[in-house]
XYZ file of C-alpha atoms in Angstrom:
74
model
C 109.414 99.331 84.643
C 110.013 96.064 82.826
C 107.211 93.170 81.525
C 108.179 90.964 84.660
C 107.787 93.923 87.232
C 105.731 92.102 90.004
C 104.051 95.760 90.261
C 102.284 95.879 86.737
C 100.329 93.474 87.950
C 98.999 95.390 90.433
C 98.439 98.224 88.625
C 95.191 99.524 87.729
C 93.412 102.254 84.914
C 92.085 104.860 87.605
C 88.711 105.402 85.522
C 87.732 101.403 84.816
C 90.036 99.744 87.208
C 90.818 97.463 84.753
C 94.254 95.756 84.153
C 97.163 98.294 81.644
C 99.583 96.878 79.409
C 103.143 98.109 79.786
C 104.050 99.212 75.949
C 107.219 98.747 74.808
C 110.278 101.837 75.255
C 110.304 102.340 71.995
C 106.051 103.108 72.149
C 107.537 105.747 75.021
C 106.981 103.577 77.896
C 103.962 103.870 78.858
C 100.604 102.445 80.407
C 97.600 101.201 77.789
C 94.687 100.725 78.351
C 92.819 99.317 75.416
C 89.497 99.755 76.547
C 89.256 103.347 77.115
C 91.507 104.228 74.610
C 94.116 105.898 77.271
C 97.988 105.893 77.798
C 99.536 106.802 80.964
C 103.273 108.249 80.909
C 105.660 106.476 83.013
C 108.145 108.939 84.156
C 111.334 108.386 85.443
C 109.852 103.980 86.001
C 106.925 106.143 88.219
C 103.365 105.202 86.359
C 101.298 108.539 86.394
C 97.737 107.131 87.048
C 95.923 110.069 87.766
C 92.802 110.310 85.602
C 94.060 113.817 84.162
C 97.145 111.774 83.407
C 95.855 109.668 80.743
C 95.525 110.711 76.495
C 93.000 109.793 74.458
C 94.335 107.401 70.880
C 93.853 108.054 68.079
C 92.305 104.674 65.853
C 95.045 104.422 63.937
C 97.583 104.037 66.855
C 95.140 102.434 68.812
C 95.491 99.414 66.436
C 99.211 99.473 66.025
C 99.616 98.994 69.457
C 96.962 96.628 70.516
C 99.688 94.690 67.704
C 102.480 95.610 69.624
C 100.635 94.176 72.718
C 100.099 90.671 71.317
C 103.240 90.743 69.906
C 104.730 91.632 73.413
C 102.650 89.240 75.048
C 102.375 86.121 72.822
C-alpha cells in the first residue's frame, strides 16, 4: 500500500469510521488512527481492520507519529 493508493481513501477505522493515515514502512506499515489512539497492521499490502486488529499507543509514540504524519502529508 503506497500514499497514492486510490484505496486509502476509502478506508475506514472500524470503531469511529473515521479516515486512517497510512504510516510510513519504516513506522511498520501500518494504519493510524489518531483519534482513538489505534494502529492497524497491514500484512502482506492487506489492511487488517477488524476491531480486535487494532493496538492501543502509547503517548509518547502517539506524538512521534502524528509528526511523521504531517511530515508525510505536508
Amino acid at each position: 500500500m503506497t500514499p497514492d493508493d486510490p484505496l486509502l481513501a476509502l478506508l475506514a477505522c472500524p470503531l469511529d469510521k473515521g479516515p486512517l493515515s497510512l504510516l510510513p514502512e519504516d513506522e511498520g506499515g501500518a494504519l493510524y488512527n489518531p483519534r482513538l489512539r489505534l494502529r492497524y497492521p497491514v500484512v502482506d499490502g492487506v489492511p487488517q481492520l477488524l476491531p480486535s486488529s487494532g493496538r492501543k499507543v502509547s503517548a509518547d509514540d502517539h506524538e512521534r507519529l502524528l509528526a511523521r504524519i504531517e511530515v508525510v502529508a505536508g
